[in-house]
PDB file of C-alpha atoms in Angstrom:
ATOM      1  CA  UNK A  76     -12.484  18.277  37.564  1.00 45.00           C
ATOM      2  CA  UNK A  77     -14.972  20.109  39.702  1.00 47.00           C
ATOM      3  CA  UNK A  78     -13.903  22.555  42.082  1.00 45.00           C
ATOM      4  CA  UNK A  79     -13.530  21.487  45.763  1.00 47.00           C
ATOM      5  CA  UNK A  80     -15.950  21.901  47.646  1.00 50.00           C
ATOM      6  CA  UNK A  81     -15.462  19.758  51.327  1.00 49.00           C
ATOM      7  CA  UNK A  82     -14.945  23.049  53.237  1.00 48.00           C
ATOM      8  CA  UNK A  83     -17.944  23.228  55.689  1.00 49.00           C
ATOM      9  CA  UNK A  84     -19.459  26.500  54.631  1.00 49.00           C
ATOM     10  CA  UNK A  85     -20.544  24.869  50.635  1.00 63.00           C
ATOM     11  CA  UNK A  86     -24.178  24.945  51.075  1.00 85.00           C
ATOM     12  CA  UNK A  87     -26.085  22.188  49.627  1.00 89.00           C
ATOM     13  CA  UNK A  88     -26.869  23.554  46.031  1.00 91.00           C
ATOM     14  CA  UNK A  89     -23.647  23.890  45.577  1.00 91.00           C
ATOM     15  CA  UNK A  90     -22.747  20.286  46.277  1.00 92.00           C
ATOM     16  CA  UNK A  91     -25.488  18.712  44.633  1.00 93.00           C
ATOM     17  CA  UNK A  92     -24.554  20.930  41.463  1.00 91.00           C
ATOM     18  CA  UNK A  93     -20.887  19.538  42.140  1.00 92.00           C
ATOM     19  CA  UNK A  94     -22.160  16.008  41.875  1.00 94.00           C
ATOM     20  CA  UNK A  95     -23.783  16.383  38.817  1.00 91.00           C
ATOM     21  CA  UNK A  96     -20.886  18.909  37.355  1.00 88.00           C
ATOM     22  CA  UNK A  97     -18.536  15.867  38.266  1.00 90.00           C
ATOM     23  CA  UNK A  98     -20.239  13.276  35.049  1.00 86.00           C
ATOM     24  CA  UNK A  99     -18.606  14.148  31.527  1.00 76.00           C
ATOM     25  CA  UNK A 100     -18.251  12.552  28.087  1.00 63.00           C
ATOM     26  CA  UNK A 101     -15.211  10.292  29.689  1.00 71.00           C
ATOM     27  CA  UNK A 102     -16.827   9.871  33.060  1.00 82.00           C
ATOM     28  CA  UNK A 103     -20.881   9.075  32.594  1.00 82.00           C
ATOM     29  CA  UNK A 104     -21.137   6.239  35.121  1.00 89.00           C
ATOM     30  CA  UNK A 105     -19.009   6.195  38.514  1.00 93.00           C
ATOM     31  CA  UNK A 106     -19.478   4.851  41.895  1.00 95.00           C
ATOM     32  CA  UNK A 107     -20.225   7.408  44.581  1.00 96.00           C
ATOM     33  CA  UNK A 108     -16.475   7.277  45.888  1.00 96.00           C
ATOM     34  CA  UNK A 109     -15.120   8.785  42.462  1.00 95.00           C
ATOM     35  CA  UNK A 110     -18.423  10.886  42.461  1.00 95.00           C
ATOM     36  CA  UNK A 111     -17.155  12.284  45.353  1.00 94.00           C
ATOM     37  CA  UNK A 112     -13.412  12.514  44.838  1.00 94.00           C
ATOM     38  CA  UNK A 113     -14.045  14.435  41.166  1.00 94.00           C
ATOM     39  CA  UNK A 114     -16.809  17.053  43.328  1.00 93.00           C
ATOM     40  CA  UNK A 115     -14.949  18.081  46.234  1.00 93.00           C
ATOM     41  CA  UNK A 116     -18.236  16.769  48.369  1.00 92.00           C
ATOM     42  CA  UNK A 117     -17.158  14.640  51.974  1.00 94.00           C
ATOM     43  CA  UNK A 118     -17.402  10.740  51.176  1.00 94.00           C
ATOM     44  CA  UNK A 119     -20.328  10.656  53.622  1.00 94.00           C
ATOM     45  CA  UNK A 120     -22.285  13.772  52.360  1.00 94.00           C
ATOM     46  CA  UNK A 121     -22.021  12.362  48.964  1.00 95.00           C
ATOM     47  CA  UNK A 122     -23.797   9.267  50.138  1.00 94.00           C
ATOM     48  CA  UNK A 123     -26.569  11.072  51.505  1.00 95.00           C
ATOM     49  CA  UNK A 124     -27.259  13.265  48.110  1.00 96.00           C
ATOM     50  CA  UNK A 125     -26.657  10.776  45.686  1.00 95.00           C
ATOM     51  CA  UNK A 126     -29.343   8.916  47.382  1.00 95.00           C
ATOM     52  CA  UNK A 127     -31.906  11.383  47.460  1.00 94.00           C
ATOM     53  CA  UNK A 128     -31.081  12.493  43.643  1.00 95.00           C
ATOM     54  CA  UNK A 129     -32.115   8.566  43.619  1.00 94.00           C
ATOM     55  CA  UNK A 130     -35.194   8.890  44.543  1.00 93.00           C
ATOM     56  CA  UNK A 131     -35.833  12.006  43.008  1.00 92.00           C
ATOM     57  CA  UNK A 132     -34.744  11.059  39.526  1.00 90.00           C
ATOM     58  CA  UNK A 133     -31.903  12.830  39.082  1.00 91.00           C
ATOM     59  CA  UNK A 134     -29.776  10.364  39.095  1.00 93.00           C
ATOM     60  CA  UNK A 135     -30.076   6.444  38.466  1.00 92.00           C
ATOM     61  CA  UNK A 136     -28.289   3.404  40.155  1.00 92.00           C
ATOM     62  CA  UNK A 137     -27.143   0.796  37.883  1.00 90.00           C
ATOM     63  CA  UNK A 138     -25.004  -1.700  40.217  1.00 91.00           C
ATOM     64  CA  UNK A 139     -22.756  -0.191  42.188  1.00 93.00           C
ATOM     65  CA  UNK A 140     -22.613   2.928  39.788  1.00 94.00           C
ATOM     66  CA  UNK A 141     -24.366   5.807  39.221  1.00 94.00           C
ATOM     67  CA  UNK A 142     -25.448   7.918  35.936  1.00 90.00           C
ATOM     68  CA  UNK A 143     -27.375  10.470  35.165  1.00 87.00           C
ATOM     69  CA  UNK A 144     -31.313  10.085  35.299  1.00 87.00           C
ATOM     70  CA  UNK A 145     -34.238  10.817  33.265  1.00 81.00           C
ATOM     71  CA  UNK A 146     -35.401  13.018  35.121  1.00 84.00           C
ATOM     72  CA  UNK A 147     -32.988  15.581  34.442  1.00 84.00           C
ATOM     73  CA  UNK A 148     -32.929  14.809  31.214  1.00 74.00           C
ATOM     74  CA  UNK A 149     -36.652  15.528  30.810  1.00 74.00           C
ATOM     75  CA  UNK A 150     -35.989  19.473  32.545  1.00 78.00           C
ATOM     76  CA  UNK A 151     -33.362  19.685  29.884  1.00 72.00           C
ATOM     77  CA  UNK A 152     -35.642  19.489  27.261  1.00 66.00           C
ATOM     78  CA  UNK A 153     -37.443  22.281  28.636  1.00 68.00           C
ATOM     79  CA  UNK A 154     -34.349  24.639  28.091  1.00 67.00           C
ATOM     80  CA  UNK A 155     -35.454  27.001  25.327  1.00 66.00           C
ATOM     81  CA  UNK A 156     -32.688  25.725  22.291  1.00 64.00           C
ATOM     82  CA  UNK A 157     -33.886  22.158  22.874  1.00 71.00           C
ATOM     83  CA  UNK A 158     -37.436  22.514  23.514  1.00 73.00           C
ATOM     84  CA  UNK A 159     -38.094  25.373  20.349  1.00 83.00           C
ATOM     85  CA  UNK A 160     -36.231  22.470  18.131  1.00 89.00           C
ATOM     86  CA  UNK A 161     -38.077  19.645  19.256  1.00 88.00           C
ATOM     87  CA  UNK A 162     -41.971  21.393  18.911  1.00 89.00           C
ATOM     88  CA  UNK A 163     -40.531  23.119  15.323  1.00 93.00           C
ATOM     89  CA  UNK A 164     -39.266  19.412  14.253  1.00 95.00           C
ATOM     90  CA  UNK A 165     -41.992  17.297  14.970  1.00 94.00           C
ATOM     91  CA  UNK A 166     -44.509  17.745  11.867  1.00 96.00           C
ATOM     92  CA  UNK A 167     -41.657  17.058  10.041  1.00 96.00           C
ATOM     93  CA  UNK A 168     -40.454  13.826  11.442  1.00 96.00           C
ATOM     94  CA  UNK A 169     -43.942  12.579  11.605  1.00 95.00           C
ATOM     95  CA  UNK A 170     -44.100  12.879   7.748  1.00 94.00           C
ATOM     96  CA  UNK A 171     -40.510  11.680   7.412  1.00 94.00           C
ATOM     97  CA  UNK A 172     -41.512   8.239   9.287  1.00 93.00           C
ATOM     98  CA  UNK A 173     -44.940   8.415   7.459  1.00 91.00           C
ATOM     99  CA  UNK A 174     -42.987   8.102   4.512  1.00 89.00           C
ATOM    100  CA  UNK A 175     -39.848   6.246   4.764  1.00 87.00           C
ATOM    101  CA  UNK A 176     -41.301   3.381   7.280  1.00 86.00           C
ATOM    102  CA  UNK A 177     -38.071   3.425   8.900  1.00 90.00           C
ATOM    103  CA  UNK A 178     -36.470   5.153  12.177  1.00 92.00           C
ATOM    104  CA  UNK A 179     -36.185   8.730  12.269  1.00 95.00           C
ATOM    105  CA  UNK A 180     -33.722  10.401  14.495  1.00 95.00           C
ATOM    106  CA  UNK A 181     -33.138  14.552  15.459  1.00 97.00           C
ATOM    107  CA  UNK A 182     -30.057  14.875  16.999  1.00 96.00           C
ATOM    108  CA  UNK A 183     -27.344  17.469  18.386  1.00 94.00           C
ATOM    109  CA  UNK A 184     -23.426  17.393  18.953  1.00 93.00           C
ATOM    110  CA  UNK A 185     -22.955  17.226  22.742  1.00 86.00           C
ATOM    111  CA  UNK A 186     -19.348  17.681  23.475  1.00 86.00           C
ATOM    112  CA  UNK A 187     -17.722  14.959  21.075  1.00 90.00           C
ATOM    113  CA  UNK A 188     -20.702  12.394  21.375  1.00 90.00           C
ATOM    114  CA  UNK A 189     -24.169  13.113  19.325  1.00 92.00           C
ATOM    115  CA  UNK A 190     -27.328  13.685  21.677  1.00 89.00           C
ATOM    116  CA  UNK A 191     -30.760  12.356  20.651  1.00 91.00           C
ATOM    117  CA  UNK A 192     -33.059  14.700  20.726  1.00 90.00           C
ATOM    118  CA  UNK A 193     -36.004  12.604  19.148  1.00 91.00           C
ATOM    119  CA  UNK A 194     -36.851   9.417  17.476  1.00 92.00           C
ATOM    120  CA  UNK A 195     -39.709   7.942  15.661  1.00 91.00           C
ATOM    121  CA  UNK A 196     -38.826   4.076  16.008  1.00 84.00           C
ATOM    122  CA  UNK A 197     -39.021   2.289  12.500  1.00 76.00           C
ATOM    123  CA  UNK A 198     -38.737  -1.340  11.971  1.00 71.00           C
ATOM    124  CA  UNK A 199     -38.183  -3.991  14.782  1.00 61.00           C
ATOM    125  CA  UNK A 200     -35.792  -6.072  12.749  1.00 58.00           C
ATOM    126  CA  UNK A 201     -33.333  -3.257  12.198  1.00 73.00           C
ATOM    127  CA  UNK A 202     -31.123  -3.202  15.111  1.00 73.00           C
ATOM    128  CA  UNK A 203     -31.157   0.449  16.660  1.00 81.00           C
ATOM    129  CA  UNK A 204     -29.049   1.317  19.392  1.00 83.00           C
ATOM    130  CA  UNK A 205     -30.328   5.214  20.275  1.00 82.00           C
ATOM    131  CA  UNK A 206     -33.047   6.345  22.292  1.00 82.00           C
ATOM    132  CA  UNK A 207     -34.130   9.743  23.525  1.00 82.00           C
ATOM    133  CA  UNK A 208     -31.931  11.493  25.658  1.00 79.00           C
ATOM    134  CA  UNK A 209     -29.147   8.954  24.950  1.00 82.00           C
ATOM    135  CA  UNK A 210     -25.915   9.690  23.706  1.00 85.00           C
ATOM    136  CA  UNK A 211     -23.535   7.627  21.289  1.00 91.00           C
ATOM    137  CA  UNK A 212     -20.089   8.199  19.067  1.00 92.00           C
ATOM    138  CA  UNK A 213     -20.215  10.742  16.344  1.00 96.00           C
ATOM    139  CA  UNK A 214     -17.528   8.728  14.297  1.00 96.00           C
ATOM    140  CA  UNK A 215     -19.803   5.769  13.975  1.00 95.00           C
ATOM    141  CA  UNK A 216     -23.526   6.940  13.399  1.00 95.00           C
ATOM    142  CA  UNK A 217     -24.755   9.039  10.172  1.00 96.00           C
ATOM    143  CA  UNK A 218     -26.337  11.974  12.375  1.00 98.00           C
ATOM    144  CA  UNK A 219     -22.562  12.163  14.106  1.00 97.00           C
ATOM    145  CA  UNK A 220     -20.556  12.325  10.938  1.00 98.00           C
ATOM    146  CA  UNK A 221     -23.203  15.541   9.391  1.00 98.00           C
ATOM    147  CA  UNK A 222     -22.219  16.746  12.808  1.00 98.00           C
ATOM    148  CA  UNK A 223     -18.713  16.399  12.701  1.00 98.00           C
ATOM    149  CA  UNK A 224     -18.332  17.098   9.782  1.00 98.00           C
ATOM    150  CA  UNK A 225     -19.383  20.744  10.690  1.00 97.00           C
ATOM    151  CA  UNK A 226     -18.169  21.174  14.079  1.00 95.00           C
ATOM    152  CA  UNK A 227     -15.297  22.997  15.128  1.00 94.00           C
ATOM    153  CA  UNK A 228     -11.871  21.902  13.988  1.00 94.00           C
ATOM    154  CA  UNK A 229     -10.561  21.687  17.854  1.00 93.00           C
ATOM    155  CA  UNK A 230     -13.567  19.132  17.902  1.00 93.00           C
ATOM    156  CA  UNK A 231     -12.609  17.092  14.679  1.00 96.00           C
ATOM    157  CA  UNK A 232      -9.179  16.861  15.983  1.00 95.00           C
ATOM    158  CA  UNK A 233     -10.408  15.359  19.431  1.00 93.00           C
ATOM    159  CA  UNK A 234     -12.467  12.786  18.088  1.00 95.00           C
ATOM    160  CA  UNK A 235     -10.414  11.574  15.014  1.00 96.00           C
ATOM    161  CA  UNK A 236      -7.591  11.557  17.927  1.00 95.00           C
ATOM    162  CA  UNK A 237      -9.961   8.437  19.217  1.00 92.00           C
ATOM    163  CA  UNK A 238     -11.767   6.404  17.422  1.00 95.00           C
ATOM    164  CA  UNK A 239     -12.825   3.537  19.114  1.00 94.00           C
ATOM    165  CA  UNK A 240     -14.015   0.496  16.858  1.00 95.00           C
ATOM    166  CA  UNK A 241     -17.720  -0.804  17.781  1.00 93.00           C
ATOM    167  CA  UNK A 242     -18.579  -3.369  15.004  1.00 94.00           C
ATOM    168  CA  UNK A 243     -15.987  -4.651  12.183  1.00 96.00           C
ATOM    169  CA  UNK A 244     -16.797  -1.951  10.060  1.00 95.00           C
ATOM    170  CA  UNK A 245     -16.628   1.440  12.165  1.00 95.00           C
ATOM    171  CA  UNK A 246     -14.026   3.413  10.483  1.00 95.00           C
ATOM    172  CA  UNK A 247     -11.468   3.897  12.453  1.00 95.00           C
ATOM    173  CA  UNK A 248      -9.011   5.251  10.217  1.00 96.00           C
ATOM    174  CA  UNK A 249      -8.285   9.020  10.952  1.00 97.00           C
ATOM    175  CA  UNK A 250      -7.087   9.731   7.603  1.00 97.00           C
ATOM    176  CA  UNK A 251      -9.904   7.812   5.833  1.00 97.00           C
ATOM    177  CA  UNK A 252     -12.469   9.136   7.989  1.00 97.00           C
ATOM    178  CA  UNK A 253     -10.861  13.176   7.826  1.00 97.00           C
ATOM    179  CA  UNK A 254     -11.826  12.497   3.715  1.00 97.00           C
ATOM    180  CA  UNK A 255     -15.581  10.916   4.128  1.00 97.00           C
ATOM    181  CA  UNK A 256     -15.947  14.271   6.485  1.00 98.00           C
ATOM    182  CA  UNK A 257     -14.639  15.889   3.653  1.00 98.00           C
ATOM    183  CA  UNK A 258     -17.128  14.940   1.231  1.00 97.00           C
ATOM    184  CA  UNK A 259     -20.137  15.398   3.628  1.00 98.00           C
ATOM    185  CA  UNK A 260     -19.414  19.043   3.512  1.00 97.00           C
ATOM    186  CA  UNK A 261     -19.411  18.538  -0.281  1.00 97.00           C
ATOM    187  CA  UNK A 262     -22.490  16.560  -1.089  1.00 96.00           C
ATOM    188  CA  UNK A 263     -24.154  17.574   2.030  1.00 96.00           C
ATOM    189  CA  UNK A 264     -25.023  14.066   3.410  1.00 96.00           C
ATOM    190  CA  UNK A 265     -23.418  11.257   5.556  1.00 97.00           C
ATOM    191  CA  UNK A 266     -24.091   7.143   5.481  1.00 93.00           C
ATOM    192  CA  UNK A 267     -22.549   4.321   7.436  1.00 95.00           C
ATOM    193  CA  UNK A 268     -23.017   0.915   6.686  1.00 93.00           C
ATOM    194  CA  UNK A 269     -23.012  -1.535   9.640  1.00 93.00           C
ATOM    195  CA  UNK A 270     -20.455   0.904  11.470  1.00 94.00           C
ATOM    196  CA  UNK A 271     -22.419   1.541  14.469  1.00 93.00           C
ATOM    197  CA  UNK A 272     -24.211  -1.457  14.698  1.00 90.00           C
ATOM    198  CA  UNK A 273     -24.063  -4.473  12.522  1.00 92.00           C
ATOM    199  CA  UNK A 274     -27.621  -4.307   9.881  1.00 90.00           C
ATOM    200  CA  UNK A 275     -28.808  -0.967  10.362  1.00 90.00           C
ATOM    201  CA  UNK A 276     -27.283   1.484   7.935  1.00 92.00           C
ATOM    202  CA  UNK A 277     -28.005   5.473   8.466  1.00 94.00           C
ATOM    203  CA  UNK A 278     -28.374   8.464   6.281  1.00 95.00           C
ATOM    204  CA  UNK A 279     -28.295  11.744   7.853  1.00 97.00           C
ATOM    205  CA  UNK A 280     -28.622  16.010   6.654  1.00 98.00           C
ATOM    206  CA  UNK A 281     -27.873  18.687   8.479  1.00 98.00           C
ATOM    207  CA  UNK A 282     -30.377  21.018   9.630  1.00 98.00           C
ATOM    208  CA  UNK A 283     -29.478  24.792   9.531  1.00 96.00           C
ATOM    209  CA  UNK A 284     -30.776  27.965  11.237  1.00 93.00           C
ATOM    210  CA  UNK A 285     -29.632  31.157   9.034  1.00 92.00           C
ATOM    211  CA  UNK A 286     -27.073  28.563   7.900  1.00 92.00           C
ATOM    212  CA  UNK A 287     -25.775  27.484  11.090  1.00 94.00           C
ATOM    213  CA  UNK A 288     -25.953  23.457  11.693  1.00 96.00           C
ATOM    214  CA  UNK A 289     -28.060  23.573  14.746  1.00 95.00           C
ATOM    215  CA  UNK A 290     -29.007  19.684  14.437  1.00 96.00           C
ATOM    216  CA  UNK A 291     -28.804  16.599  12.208  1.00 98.00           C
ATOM    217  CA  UNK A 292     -32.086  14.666  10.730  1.00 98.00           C
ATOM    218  CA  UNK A 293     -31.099  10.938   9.995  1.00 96.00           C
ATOM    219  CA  UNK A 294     -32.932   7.598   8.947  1.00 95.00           C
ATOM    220  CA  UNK A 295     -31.757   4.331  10.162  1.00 92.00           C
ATOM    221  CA  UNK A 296     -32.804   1.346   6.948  1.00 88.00           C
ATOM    222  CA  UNK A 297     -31.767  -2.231   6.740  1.00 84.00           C
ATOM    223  CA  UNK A 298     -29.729  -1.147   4.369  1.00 80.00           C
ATOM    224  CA  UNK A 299     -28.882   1.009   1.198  1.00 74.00           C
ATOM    225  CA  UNK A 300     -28.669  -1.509  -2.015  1.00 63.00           C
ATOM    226  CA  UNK A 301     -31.545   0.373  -3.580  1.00 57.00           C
ATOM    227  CA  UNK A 302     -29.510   3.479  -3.466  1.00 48.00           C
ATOM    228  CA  UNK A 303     -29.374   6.629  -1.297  1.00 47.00           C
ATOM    229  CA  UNK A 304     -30.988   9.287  -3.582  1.00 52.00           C
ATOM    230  CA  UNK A 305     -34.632   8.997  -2.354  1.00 79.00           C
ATOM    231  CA  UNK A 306     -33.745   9.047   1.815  1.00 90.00           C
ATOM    232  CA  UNK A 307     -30.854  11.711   0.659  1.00 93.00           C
ATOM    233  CA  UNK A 308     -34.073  13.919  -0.951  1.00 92.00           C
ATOM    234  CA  UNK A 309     -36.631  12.831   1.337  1.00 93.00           C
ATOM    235  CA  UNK A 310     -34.311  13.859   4.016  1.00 96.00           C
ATOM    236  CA  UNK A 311     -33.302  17.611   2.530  1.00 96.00           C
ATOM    237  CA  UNK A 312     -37.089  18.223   2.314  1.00 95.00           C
ATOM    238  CA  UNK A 313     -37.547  17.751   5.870  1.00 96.00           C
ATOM    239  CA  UNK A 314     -34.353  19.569   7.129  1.00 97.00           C
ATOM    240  CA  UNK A 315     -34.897  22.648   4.958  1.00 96.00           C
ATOM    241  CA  UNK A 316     -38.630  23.032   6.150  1.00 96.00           C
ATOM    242  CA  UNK A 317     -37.073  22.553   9.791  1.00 96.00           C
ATOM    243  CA  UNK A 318     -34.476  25.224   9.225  1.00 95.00           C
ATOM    244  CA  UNK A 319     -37.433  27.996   7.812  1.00 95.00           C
ATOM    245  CA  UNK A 320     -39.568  27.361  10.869  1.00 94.00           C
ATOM    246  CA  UNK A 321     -36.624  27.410  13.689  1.00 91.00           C
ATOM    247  CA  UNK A 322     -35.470  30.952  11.051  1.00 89.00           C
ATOM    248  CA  UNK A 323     -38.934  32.289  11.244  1.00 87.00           C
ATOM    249  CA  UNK A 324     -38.873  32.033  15.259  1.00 76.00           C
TER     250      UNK A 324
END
């Protein structure tokens, strides 16, 4: 939790930065009392900036809640690591979606959820549940698994520790779902199949900067009865040219 900052002489960057410090992975929409509480700010003060983040866009009101707003998710893509991957990417997704007809997806590992950088959206009838700047669970989308697959073991732990089940198919097995991790390092893809939302199916790559996984390049299809070779090459294609132009920066 956020340091406290009620005392009188916390100037007001430092309380607005408090409010927006005090949203997390576990706590991403809260009314402005627990905004408050988790920031150190006075009840009343954090009345007053929550509702001029309002109407500034950095925050959004949804009920009697608040999250975090668009706007401050468009300045984020402006932070150098974000932006560079984004401009370097798009070429590639654009011939990705050319090609597949389907929904393209960049994304990153934020925390122990996967952040969507970018999507192309592919066909109506495929249900979809990501969107730019939107975040979901890494356990149950095909981008997530390439990404936690290669994320830190402390990481791994955390979210296999949790696995919440979102259609009748999400793995939720920690044992199961430690082996399919397993064999995405191996074969260097992921797929899930109605886990995240029931008929869309995903296959993901990671893409690598000097051989670091920086990012994961996915396709969402009805589903994968015609086999996974062609997305699984189509996919490589685009990740590797992704990965020489973010190594050539």
């Amino acid at each position: 939790m956020p340091g406290n900052l009620s005392t009188p002489g916390a100037s007001v960057t430092s309380r607005v930065f408090a409010l927006l410090g005090a949203f997390d992975a576990e706590h991403r929409s809260m009314p402005v009392s627990v905004l408050a509480r988790r920031a150190g700010v006075p009840l009343a003060t954090a009345h007053r900036l929550v509702t001029e983040l309002v109407a500034l866009g950095g925050l959004e009101r949804r009920g009697d809640e608040y999250v975090i707003g668009r706007r401050l998710w468009d300045l984020g893509l402006l932070a150098p690591v974000q932006a560079e991957l984004r401009h370097v990417a798009a070429p590639f997704l654009q011939d990705l979606f050319a090609a597949a007809h389907a929904t393209v997806h960049l994304a990153e590992r934020a925390g122990h959820e996967v952040l969507y950088l970018d999507r192309l959206s592919g066909r109506a009838d495929v249900p979809v549940l990501s969107r730019v700047g939107g975040r979901l669970p890494l356990h149950a989308t095909g981008v997530g698994k390439v990404l936690l697959a290669h994320a830190p073991a402390d990481v791994r732990r955390a979210v296999l520790a949790d696995l919440p089940r979102l259609t009748p198919y999400t793995l939720t097995r920690p044992a199961l779902l430690a082996e399919q991790l397993e064999r995405v390092r191996r074969d260097g893809f992921a797929r899930t199949v109605d886990e995240m939302s029931v008929g869309a199916c995903s296959v993901a790559v990671p893409v690598r900067r000097r051989g670091e996984v920086v990012a994961a390049l996915g396709l969402v299809l009805p589903d994968l009865r015609r086999g996974h070779a062609s997305p699984v090459a189509a996919l490589t294609v685009a990740a590797a040219g992704i990965g020489r132009s973010l190594s050539a920066q």
